[in-house]
XYZ file of C-alpha atoms in Angstrom:
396
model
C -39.415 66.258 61.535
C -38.881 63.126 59.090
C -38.187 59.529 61.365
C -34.315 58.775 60.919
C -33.998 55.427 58.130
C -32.613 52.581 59.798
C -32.394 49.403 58.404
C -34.127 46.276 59.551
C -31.100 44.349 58.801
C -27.164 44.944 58.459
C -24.498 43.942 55.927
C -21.831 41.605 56.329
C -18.539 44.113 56.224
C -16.414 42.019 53.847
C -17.036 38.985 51.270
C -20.197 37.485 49.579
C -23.636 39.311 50.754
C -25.245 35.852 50.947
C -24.543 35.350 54.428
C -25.389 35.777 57.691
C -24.234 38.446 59.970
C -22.927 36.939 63.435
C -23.520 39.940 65.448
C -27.562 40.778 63.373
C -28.128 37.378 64.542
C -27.056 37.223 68.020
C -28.814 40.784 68.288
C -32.560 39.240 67.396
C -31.807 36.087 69.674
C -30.915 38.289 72.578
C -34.251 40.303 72.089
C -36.172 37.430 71.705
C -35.479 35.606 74.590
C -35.213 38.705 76.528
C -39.389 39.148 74.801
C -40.529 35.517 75.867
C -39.165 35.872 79.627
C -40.693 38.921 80.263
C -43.812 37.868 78.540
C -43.746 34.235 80.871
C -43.127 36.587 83.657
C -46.254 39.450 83.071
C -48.331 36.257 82.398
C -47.667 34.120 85.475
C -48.136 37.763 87.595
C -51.567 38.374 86.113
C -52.881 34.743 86.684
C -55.245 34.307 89.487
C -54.162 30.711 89.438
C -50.677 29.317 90.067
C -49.653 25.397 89.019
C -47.634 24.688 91.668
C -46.050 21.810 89.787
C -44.467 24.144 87.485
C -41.487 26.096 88.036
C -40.435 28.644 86.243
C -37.269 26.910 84.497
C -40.154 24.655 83.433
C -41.897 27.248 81.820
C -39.375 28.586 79.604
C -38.418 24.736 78.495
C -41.787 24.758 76.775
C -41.458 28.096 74.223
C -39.745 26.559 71.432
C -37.830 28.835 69.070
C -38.099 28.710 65.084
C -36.049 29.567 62.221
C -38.352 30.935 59.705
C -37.034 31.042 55.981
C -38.616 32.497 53.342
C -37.663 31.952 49.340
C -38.406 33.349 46.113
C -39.662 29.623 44.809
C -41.657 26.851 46.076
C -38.558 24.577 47.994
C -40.378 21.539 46.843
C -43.531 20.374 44.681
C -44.859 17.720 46.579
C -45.337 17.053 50.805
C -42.371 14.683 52.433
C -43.516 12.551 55.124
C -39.875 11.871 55.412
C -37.962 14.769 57.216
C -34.807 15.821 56.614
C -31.569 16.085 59.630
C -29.091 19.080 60.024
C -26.782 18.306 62.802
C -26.676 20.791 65.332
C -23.717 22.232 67.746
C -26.202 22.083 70.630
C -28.811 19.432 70.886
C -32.683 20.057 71.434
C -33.108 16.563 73.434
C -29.571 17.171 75.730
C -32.008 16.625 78.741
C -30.638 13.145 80.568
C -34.081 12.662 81.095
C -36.111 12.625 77.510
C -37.216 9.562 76.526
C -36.635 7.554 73.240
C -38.860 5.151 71.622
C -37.374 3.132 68.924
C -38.977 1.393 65.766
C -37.114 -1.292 64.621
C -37.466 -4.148 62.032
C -38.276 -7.446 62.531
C -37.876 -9.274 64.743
C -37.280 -6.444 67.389
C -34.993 -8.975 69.863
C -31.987 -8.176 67.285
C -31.716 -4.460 68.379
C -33.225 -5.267 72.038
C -29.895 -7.261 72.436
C -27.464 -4.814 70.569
C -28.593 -2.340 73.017
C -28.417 -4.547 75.601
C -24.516 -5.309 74.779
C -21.939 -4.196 77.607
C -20.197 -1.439 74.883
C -23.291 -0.020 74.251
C -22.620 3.302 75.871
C -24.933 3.125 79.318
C -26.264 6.970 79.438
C -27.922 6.755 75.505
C -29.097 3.125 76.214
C -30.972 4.626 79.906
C -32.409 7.047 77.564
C -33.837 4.316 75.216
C -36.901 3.038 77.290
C -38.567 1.019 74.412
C -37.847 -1.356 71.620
C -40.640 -2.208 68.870
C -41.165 -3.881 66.150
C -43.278 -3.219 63.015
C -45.492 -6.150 63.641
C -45.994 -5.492 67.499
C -47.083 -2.460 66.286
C -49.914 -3.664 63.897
C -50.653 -6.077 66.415
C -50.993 -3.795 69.544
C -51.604 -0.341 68.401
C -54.587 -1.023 66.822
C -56.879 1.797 68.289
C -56.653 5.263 68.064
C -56.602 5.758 72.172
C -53.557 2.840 72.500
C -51.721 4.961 69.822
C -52.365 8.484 71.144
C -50.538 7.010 74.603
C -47.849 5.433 72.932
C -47.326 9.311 71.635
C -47.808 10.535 75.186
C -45.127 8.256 76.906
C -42.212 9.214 75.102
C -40.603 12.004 73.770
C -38.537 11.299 70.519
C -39.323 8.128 67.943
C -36.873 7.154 66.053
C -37.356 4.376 62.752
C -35.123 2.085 61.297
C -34.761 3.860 57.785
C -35.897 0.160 56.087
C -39.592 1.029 57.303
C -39.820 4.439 58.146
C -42.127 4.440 54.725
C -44.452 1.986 56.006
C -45.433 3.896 59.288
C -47.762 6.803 57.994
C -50.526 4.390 57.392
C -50.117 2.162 60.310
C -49.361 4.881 63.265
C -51.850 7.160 61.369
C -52.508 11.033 61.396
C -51.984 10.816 65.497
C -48.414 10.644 64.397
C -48.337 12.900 61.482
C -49.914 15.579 62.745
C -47.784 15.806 65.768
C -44.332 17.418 66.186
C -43.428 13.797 67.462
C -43.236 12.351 63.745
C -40.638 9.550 63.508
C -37.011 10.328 62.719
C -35.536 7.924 60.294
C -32.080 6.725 61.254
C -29.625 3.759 60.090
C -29.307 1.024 61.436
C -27.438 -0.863 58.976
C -23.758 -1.946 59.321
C -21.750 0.437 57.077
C -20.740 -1.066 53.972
C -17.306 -2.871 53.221
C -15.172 -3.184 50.424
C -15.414 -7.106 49.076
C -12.837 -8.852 46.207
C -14.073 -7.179 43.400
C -13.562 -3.277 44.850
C -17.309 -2.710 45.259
C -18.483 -0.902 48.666
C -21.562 -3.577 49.659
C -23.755 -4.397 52.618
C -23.457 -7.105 54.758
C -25.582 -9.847 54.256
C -27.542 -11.637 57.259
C -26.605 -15.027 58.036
C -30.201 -16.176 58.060
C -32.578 -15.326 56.165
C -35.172 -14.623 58.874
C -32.975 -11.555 60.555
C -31.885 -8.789 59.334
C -27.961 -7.149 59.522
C -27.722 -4.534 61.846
C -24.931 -2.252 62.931
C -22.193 -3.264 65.950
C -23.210 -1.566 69.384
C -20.984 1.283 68.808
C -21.438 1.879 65.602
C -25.537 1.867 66.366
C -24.969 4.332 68.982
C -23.294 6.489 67.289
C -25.444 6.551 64.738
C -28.618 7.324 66.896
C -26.710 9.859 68.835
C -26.156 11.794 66.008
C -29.658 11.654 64.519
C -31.067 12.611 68.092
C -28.923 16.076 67.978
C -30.002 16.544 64.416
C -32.433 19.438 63.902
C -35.587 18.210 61.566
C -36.400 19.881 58.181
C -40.338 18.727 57.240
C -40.759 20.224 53.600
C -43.828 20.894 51.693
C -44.794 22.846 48.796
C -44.826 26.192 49.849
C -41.987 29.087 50.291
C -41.515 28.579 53.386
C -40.526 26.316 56.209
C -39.549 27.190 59.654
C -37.337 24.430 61.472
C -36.520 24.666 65.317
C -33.550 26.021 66.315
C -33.927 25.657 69.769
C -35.942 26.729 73.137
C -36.351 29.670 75.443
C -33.743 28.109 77.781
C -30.777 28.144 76.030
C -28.529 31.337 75.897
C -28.132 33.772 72.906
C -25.278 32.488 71.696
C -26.943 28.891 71.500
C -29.579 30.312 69.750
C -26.807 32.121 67.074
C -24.912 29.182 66.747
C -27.746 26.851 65.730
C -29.309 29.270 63.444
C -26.288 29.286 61.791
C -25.978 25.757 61.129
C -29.599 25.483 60.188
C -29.515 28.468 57.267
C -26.315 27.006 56.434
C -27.532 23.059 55.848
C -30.989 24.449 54.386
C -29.032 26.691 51.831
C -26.227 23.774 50.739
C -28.286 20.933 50.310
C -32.673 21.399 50.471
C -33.281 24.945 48.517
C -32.925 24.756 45.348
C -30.198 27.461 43.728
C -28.972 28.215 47.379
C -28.638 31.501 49.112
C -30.075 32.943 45.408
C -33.423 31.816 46.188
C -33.515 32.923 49.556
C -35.570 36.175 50.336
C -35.874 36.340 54.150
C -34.759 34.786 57.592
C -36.383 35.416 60.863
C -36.079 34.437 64.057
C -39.506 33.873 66.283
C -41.168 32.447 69.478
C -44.735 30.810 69.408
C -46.453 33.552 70.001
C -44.368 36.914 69.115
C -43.327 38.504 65.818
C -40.685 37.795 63.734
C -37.503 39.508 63.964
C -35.243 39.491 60.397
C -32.128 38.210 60.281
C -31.504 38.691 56.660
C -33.305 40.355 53.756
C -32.755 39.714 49.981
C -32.134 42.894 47.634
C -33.468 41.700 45.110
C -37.225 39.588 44.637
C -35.499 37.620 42.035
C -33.643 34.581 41.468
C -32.331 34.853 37.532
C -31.528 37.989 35.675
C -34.423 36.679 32.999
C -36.861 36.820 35.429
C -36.986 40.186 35.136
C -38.596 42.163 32.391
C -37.957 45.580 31.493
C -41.097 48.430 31.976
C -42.659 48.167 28.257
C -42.675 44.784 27.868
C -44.045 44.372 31.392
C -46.264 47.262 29.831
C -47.466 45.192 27.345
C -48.225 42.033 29.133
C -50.395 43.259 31.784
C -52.227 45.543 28.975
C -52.409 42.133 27.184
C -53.588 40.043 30.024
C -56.355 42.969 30.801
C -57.693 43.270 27.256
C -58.321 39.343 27.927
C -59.987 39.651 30.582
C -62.671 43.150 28.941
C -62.802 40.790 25.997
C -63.886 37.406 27.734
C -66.677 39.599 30.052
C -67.893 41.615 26.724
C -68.380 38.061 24.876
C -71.006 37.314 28.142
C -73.187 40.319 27.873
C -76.193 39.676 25.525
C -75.315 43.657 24.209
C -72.420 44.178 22.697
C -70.955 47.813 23.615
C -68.403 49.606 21.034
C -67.148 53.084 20.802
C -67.242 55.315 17.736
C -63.661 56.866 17.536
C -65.290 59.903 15.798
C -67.904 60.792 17.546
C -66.964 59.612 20.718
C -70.010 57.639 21.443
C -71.428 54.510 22.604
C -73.906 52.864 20.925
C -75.371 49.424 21.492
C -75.020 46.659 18.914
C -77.682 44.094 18.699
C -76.532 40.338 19.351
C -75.801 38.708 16.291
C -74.686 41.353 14.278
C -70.675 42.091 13.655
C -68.725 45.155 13.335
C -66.627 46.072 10.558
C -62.489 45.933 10.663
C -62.806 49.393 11.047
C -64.553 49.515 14.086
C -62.838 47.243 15.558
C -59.933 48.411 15.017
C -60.831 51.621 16.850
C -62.413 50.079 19.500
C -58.951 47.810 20.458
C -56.909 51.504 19.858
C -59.436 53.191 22.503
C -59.240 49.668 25.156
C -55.412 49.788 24.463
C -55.215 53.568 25.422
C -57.361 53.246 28.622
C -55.907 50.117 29.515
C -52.394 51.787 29.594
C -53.733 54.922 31.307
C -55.385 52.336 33.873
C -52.059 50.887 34.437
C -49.749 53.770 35.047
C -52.112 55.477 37.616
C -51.899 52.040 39.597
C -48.106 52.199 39.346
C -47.969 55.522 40.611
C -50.786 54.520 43.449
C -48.475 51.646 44.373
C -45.823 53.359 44.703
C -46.891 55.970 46.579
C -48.009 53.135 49.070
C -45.290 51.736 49.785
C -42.985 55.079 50.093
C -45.572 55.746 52.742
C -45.198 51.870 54.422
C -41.641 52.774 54.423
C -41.797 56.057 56.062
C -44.517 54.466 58.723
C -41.877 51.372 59.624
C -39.319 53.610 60.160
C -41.048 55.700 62.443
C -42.420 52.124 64.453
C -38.755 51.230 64.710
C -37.673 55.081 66.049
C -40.458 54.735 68.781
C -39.049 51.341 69.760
């Protein structure tokens, strides 16, 4: 008997197709943190050796989960050291007790006493447990081991946005390579209308300082990058982004992914939910489970080209390719339409119009011939692929 078709993903009942499904969604982030506990909980059963400074809430906290996104483009043409923030409905670093290193401009004793300040709000600035400027930086993290513990001690990094470009080549590839990079945030007061109506920043009153935000206004501002969920880029079609861990609930879990897909969609993939092709949901170590599937492999109408002309251009791009080998032998091999045999032509010597006119009518017909039993080989593959993932999914 034939396995019953399901799909891998459903439909949203009403509106525009390019959008998520609430339920699909909270579906794969049940199952998946449903997957990673029982997979923590085989693992630690099977282990001859128990850390006893590990419990099992501490455990889960590590197995991050990840929005993967797939699109029909490359998102960008060139790596961004610079990542981008989506805010979130439930942090990742809610935890009273994750540390925050900050970057600052020079001199550092400007946001050392802003933080200081009695409205400064006490729980962020408990949080905050170092202050640094750029040049205590050059000065003291010289070494490779000095900066590898500076990554060790603390958690999150945030960067005044004024130097965040100048850190890749002084913190180094210990940084960079880490999922610790340095979040850019602002720490500039907001700009004011002056006389003329233009919206301006507010110069410092010395010229050795620099203008920085109020207390409140600088907490607010870090608070809000610290709950922001990071989007590194590079030129590729795809990017996964962290969505949260295995200790947060389903509905967490829905709630940020739909934030995420949302910001990614409005403002870093080009052409929106029309370049999208897939979204999955995934642990570390498990497979991905779809949360949404394109119909089409496609972003523009043109893109697409009807069965003889894509005839023609693969028959074109294959007679190319005979043509460029033949040139390299030291024989060159032509058929005689009449007879229908091949003889070998000495090197040197040309063949008339004639026969080469029957030669490209004989490459064109096998070439075509070539191309439609491929077709019909392809799809014959994948109507069996189907067939077999349907089955999987039955058995499941």
């Amino acid at each position: 008997m034939a396995p019953e078709s399901k799909a891998l993903t459903t439909r949203v009942a009403s509106g525009s197709p390019y959008q998520l499904d609430q339920s699909q969604t909270l579906k794969a982030s049940s199952a998946l943190l449903k997957h990673i506990s029982s997979e923590s909980n085989r693992k630690a059963a099977v282990s001859s050796t128990t850390n006893l400074l590990n419990t099992s809430s501490d455990i889960l906290d590590v197995e991050p989960v990840w929005l993967s996104l797939t699109t029909k483009k490359h998102i960008v043409d060139r790596h961004r050291l610079k990542p981008g923030k989506i805010p979130l409905p439930h942090s990742l670093n809610q935890s009273p007790t994750t540390t925050i290193c900050l970057i600052s401009c020079d001199p550092q004793r400007q946001v050392k006493d802003t933080i200081a300040h009695p409205s400064f709000p006490t729980a962020l600035s408990s949080r905050i447990t170092k202050v640094i400027g750029l040049s205590k930086i050059k000065a003291r993290y010289k070494s490779f081991e000095s900066r590898r513990q500076l990554l060790i001690d603390h958690d999150v990094f945030l960067a005044d946005a004024r130097v965040i470009t100048m850190l890749p080549k002084i913190l180094g590839k210990i940084f960079y390579q880490s999922p610790k990079k340095p979040i850019p945030v602002s720490l500039e007061p907001y700009k004011q209308t002056n006389a003329s109506g233009k919206r301006v920043t507010p110069k410092a009153a010395d010229e050795n300082t620099k203008t920085l935000a109020p207390p409140l206004q600088m907490a607010k501002e870090i608070e809000k990058t610290v709950n922001c969920a990071l989007v590194h880029l590079s030129p590729s079609n795809n990017t996964s982004v962290r969505v949260g861990y295995s200790s947060f609930t389903a509905q967490q879990i829905a709630d940020n992914v739909e934030a995420v897909v949302a910001g990614l969609a409005g403002k870093y993939i080009p052409q929106g939910w029309r370049n999208i092709r897939a979204i999955h949901v995934k642990g570390p170590n498990t497979m991905a489970l779809p949360i949404w599937l394109a119909d089409e492999l496609w972003v523009d109408e043109a893109d697409v080209l009807e069965k003889e002309e894509e005839l023609a251009k693969q028959s074109k791009i294959m007679a190319n390719q005979v043509n460029r080998k033949r040139k390299e032998r030291p024989l060159d091999r032509e058929a005689d339409g009449d007879a229908g045999v091949v003889t070998n032509r000495a090197k040197g010597e040309e063949a008339t119009d004639g026969e080469k006119k029957k030669r490209r009518r004989v490459e064109e017909t096998d070439l075509s011939t070539e191309i439609r039993e491929r077709r019909e080989k392809l799809r014959e593959q994948k109507k069996m692929e189907k067939a077999n993932m349907h089955g999987l999914e039955k058995a499941t």
